[in-house]
XYZ file of N, CA and C in Angstrom:
660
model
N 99.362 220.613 255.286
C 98.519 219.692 256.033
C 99.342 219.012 257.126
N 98.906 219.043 258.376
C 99.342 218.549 259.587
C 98.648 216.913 259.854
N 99.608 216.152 259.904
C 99.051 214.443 260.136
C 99.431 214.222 261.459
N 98.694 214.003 262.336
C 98.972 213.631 263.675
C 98.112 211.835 263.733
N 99.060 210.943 264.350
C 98.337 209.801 264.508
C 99.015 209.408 265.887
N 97.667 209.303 266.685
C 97.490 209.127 267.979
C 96.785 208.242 268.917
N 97.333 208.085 269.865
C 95.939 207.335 270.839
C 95.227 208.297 271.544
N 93.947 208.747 271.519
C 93.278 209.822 271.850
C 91.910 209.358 272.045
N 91.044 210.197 272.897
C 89.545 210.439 272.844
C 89.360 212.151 272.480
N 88.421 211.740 272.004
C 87.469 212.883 271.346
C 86.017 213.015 271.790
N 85.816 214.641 272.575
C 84.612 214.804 273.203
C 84.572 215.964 271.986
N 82.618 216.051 271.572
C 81.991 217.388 270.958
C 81.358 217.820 271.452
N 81.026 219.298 272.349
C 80.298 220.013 272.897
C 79.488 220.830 272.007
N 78.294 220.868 271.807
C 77.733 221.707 270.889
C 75.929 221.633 270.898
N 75.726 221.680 269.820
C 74.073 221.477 269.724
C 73.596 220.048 270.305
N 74.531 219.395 270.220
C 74.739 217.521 270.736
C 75.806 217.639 271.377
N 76.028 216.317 272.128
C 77.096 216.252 272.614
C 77.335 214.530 272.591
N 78.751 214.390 272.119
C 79.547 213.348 271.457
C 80.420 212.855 272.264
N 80.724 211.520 272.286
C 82.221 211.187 273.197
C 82.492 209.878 272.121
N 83.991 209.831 271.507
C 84.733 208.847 271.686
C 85.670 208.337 272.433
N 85.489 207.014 272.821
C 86.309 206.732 273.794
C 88.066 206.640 273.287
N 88.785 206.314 274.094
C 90.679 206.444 273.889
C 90.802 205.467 272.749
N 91.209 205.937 272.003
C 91.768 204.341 270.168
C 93.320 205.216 270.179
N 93.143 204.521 268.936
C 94.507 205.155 267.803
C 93.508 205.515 266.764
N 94.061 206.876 266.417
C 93.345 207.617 265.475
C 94.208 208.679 264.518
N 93.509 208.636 263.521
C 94.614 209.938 262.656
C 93.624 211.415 262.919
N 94.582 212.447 262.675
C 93.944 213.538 262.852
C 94.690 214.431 261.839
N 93.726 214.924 261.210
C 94.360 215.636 260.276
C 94.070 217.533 260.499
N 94.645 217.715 260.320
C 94.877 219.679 260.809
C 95.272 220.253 259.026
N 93.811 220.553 258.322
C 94.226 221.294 257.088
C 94.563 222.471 256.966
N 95.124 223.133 255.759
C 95.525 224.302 255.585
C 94.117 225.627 255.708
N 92.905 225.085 255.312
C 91.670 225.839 255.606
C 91.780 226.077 256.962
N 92.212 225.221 257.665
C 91.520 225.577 259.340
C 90.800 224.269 260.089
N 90.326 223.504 258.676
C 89.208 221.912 259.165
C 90.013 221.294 260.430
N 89.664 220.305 261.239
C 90.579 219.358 261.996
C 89.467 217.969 261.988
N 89.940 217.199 261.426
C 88.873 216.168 261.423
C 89.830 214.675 261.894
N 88.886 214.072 262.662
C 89.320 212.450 263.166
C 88.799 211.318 262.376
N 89.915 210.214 262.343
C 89.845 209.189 261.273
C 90.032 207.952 261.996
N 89.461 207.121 261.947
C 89.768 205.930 262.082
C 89.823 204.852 261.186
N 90.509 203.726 261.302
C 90.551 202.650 259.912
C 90.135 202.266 259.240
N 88.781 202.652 259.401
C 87.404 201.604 258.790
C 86.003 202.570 258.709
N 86.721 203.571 258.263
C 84.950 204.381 257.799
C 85.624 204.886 256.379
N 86.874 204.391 255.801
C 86.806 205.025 254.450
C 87.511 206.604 254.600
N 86.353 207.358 253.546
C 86.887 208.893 253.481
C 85.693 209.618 254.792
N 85.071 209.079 255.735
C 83.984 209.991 256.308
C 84.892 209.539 257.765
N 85.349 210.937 258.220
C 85.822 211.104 259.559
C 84.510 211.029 260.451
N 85.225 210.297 262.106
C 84.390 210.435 263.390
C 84.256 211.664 263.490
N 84.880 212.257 263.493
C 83.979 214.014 264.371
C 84.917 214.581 263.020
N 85.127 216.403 263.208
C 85.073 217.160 262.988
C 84.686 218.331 262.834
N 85.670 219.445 262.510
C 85.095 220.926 262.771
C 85.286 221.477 261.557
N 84.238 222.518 260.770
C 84.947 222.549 259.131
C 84.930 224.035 259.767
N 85.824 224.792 258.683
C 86.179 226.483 259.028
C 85.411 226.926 258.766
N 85.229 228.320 259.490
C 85.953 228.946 259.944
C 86.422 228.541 261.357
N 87.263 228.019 262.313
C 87.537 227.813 263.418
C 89.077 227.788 263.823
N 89.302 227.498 265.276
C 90.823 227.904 265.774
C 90.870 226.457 266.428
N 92.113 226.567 266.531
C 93.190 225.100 267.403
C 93.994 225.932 268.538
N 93.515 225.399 269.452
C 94.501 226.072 270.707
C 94.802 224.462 271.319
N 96.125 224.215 271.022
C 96.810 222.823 271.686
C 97.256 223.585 273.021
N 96.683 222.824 274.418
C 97.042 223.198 275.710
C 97.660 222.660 276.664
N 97.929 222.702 277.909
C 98.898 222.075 278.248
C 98.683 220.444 278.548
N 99.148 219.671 278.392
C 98.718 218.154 278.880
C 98.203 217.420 277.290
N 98.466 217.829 276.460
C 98.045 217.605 275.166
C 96.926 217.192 275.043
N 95.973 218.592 275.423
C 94.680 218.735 274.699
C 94.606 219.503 274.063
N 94.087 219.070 272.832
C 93.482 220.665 271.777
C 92.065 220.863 271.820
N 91.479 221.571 271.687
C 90.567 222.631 271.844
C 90.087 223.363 270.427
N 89.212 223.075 269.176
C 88.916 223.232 268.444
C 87.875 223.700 268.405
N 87.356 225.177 268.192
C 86.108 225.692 268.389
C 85.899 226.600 267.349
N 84.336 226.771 266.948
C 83.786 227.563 265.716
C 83.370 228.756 266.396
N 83.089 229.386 265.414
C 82.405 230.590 265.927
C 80.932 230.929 266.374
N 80.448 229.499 266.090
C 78.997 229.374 267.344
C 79.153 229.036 268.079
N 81.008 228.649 268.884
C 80.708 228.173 270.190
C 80.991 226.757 270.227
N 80.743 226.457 269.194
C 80.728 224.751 269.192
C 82.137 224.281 269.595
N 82.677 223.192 269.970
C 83.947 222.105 270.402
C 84.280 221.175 270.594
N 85.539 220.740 269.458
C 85.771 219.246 269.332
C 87.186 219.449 270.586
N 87.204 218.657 271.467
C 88.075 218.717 272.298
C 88.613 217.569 272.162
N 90.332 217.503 271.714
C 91.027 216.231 271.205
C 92.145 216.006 272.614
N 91.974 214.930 273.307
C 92.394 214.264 274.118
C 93.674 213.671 273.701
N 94.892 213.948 273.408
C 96.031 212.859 272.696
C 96.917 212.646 274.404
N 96.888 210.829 274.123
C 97.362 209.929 275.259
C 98.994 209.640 274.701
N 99.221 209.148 273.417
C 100.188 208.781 272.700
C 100.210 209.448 271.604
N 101.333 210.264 271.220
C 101.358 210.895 269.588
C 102.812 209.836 268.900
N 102.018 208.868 268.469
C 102.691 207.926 267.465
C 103.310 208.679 266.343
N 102.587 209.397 265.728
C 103.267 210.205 264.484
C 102.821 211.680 264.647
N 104.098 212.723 263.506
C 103.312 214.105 263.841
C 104.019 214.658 262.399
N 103.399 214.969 261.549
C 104.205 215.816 260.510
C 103.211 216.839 259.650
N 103.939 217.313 258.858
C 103.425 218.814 258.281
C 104.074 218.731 256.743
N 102.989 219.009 255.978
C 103.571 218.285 254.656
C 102.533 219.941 253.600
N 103.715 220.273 252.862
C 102.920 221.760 252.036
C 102.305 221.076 251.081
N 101.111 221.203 251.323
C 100.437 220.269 249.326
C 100.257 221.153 247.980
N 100.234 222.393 248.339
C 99.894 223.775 247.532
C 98.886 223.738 246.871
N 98.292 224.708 245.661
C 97.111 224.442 245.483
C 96.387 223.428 244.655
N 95.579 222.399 244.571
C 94.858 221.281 244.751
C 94.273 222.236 242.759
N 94.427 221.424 241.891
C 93.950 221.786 240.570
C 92.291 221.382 240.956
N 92.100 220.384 241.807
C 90.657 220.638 241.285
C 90.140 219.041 240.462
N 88.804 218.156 241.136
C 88.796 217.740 240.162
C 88.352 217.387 238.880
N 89.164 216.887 237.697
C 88.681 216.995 236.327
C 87.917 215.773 236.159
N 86.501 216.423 236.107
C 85.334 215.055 235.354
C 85.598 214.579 234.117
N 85.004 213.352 233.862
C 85.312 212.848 232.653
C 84.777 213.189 231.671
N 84.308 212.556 230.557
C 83.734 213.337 229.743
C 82.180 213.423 229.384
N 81.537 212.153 229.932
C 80.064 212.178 230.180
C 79.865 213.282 231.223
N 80.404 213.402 232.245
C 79.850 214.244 233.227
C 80.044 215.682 232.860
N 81.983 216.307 231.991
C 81.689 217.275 231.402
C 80.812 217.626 230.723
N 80.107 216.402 230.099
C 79.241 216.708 228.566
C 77.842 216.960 229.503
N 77.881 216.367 230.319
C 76.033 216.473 231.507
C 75.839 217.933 231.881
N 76.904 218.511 232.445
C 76.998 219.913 232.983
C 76.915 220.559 231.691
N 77.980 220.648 230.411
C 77.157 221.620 229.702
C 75.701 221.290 228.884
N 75.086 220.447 229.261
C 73.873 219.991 227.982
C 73.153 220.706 229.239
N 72.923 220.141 230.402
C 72.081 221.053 231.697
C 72.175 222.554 231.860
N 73.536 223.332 231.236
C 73.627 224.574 231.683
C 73.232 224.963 230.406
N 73.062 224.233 229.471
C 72.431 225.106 228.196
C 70.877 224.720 228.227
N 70.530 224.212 228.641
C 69.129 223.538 229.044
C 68.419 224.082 230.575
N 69.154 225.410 231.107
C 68.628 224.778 232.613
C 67.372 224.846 232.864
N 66.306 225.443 231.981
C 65.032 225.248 232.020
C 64.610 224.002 232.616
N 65.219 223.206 232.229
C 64.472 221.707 232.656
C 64.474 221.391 233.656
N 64.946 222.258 234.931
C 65.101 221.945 236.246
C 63.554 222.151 236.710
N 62.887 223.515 235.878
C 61.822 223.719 236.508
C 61.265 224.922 235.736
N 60.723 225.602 235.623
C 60.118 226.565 234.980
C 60.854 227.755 235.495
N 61.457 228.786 234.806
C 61.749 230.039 235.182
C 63.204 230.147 235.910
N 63.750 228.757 235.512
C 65.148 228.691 236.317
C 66.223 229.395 235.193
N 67.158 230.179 235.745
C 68.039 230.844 234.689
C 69.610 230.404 235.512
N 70.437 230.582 234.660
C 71.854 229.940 234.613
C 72.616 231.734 235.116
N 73.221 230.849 236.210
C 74.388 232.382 237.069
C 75.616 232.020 236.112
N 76.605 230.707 236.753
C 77.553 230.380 235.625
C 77.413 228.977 235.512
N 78.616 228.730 234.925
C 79.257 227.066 234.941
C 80.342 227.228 236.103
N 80.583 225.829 236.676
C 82.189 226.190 237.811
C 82.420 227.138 238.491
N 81.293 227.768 239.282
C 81.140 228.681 239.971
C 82.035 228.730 241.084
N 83.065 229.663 241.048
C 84.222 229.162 242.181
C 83.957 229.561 243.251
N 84.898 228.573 243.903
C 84.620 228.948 245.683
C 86.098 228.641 246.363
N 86.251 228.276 247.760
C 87.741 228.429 247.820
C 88.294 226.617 248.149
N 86.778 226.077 247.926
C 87.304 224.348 248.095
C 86.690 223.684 246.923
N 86.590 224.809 245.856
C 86.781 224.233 244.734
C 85.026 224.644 243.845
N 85.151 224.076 242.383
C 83.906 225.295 241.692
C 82.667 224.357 241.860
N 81.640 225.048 242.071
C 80.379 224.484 241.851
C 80.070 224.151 240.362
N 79.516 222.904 240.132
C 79.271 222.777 238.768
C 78.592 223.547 238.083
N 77.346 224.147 238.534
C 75.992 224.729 238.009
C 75.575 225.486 239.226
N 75.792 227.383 238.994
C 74.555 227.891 240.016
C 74.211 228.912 239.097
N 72.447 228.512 239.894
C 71.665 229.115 238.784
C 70.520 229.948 239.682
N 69.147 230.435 239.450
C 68.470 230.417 240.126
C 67.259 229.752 239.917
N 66.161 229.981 240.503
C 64.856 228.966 240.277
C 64.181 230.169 240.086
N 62.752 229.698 239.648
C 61.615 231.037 239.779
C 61.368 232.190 240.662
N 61.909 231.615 241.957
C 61.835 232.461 242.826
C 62.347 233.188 243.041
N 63.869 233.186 242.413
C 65.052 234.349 242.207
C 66.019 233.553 243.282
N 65.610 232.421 243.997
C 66.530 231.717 244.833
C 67.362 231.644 244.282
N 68.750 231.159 245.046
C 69.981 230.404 244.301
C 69.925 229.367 244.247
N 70.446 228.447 243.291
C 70.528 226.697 243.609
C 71.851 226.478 242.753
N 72.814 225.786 243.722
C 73.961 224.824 243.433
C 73.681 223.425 242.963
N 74.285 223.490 241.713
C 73.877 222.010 241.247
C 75.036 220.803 241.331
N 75.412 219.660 241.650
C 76.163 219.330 241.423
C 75.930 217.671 240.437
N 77.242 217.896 239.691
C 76.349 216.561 238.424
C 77.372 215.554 238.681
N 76.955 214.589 238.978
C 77.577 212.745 238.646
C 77.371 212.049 237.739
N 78.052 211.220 237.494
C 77.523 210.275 236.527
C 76.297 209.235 237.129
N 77.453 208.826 237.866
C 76.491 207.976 239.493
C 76.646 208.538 240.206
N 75.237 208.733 241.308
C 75.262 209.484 242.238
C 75.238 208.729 243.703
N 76.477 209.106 244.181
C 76.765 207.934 245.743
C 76.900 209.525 246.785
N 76.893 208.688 247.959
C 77.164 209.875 248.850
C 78.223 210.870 249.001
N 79.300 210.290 248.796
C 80.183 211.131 248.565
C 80.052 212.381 247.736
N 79.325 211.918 246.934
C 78.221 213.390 246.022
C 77.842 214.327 246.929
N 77.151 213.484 247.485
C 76.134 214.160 248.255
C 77.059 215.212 249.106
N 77.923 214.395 249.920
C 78.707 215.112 251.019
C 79.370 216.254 250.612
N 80.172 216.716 248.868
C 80.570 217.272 248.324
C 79.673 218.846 248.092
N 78.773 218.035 247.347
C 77.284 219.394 247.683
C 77.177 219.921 248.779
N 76.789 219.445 250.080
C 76.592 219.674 251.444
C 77.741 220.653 252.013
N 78.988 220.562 251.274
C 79.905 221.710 251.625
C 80.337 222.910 250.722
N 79.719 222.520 249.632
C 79.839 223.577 249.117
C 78.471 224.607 249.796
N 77.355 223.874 249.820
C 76.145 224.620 250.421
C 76.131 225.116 251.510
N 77.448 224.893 252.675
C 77.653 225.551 253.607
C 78.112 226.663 253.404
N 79.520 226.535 252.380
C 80.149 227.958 252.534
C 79.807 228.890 251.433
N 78.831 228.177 250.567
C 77.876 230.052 249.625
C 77.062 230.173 250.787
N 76.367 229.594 251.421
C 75.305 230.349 252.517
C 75.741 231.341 253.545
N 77.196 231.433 253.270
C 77.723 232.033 254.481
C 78.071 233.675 253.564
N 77.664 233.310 251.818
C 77.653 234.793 251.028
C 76.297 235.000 251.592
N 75.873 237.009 251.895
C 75.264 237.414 252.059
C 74.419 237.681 250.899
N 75.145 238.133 249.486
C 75.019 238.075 247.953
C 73.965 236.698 247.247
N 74.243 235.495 247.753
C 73.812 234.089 247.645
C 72.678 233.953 248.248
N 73.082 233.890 249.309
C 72.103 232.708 250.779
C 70.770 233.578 250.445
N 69.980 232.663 250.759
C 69.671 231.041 251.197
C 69.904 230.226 249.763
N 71.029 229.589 249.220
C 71.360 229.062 248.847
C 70.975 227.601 248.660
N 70.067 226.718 247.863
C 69.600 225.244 247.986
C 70.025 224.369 246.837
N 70.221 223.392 247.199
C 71.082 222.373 246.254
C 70.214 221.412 245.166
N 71.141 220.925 244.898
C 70.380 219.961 243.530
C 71.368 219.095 243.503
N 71.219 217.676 243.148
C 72.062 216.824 242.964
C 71.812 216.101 241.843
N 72.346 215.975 241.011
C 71.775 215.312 239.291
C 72.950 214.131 238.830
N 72.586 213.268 238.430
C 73.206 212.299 238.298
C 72.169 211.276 237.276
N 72.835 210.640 236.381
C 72.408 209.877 235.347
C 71.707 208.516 236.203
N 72.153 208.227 237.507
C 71.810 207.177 238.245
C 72.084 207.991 240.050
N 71.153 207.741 240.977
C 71.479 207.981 242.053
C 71.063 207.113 243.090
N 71.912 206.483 243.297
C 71.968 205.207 244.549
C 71.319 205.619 246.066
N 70.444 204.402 246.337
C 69.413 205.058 247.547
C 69.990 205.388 248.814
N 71.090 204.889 248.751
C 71.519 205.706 250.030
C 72.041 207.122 249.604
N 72.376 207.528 249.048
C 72.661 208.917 248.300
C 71.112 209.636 248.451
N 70.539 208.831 247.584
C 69.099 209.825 247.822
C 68.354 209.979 249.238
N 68.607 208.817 250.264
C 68.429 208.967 251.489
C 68.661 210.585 252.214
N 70.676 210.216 252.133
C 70.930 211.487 252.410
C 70.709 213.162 252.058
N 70.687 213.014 251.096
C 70.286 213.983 250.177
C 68.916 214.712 250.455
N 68.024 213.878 250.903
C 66.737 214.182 251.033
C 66.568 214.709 253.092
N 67.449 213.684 253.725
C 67.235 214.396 254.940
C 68.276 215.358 255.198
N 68.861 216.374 254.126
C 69.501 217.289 254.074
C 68.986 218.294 253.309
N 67.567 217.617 252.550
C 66.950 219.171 252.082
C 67.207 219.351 250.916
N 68.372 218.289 250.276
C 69.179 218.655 249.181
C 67.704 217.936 248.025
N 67.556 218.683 246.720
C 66.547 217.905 245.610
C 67.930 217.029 244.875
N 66.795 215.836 244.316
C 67.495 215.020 243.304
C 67.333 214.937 242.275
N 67.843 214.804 241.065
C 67.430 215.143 239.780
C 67.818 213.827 238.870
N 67.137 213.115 238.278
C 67.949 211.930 237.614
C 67.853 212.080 236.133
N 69.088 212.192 235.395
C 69.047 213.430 234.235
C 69.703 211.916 233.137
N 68.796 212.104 232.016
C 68.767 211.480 231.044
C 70.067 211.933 230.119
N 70.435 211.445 229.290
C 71.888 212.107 229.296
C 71.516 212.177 227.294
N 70.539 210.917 227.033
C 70.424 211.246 225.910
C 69.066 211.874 225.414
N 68.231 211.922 226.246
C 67.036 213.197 226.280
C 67.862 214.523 226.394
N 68.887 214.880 227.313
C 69.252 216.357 227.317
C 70.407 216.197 225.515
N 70.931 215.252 225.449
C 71.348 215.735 223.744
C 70.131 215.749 222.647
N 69.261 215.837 223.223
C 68.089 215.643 221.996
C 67.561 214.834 221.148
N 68.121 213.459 221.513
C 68.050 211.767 220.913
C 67.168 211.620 221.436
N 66.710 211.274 222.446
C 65.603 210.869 222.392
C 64.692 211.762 223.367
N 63.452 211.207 223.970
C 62.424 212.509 224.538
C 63.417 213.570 225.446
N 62.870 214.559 225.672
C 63.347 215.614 226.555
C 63.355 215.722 227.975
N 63.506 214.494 228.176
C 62.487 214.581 229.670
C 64.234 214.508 231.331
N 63.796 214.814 232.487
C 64.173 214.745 233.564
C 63.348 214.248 234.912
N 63.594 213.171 235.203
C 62.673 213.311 236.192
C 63.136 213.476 237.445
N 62.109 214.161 238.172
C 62.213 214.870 239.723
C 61.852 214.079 240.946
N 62.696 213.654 241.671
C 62.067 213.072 242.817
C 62.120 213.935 244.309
């Protein structure tokens, strides 16, 4: 992973078109290919970015030039490069849920009926190369659906789903690929997003799926 922290503007040419004006900003250049911009105060959700498949061509006058293969471009403006380093992280284990949420994923993957009628189970931890899907299964229709389970469901959920649902859609085997987000509780801005992304929400009883009490899930 490449850390560049800079004073820069950032223009996006694409389906929209974006301008930040000149700050200090971090920029991070991952081992996938991603290049995403950070500033102090949004947390973990970068100002722009490009997720892979895409290229970095740094040019002369220190601009880089970050473009996908639709064409699209984050064009990074650096005025001042305050910092610049390159750090090997190797491979990332992955992360380990606790034990309600382990215990949610298997009571749902032995249950996945309850999503909907005629839904059948592909695997558990369905891998991918930024890590396993909790639950893909299909629905009646023979669709695919990626599930992903929280305990609480915040956006960062959400955002997690949203990339995994990019890169199975890009399997020919998969796609059209549609998500599910299940969580014992899911916070309305989560379900906000979630919903103007297409993604379903699932709010999953944890002691109905052990069989204590009714059986139930409800669907919003």
């Amino acid at each position: 992973m490449r850390l560049v922290i800079a004073r820069c503007s950032v223009d996006y040419a694409g389906r929209l078109t974006a301008h930040l004006p000149s700050a200090p900003r971090l920029i991070l250049v991952k081992a996938d290919g991603s290049v995403s911009v950070h500033a102090d105060d949004r947390a973990y959700k970068p100002l722009n970015w490009m997720s892979p498949p895409c290229t970095l061509k740094e040019g002369d006058g220190q601009v880089w030039t970050v473009e996908n293969k639709g064409g699209e471009k984050l064009i990074i403006t650096l005025e001042e490069v305050l910092h610049d380093s390159s750090h090997e992280l190797g491979v990332d284990p992955g992360l380990i849920k606790d034990g309600v949420e382990a215990h949610l994923q298997e009571l749902l993957a032995d249950r996945i009926e309850t999503l909907g009628e005629g839904y059948s189970l592909i695997r558990r931890e369905y891998p991918t190369a930024i890590g396993p899907v909790d639950i893909l299964c299909r629905d009646a229709d023979g669709q695919t659906v990626a599930v992903e389970i929280k305990r609480r469901g915040e956006i960062d959920g959400v955002e997690q789903l949203t990339r995994y649902l990019e890169l199975l859609n890009r399997d020919p085997h998969l796609a059209p690929v549609k998500g599910i987000f299940a969580a014992q509780e899911i916070k309305p801005q989560a379900r906000v997003l979630a919903t103007d992304r297409k993604i379903g929400c699932v709010v999953l009883d944890y002691d109905g799926l052990r069989g204590i009490e009714d059986d139930k899930l409800r669907l919003f």
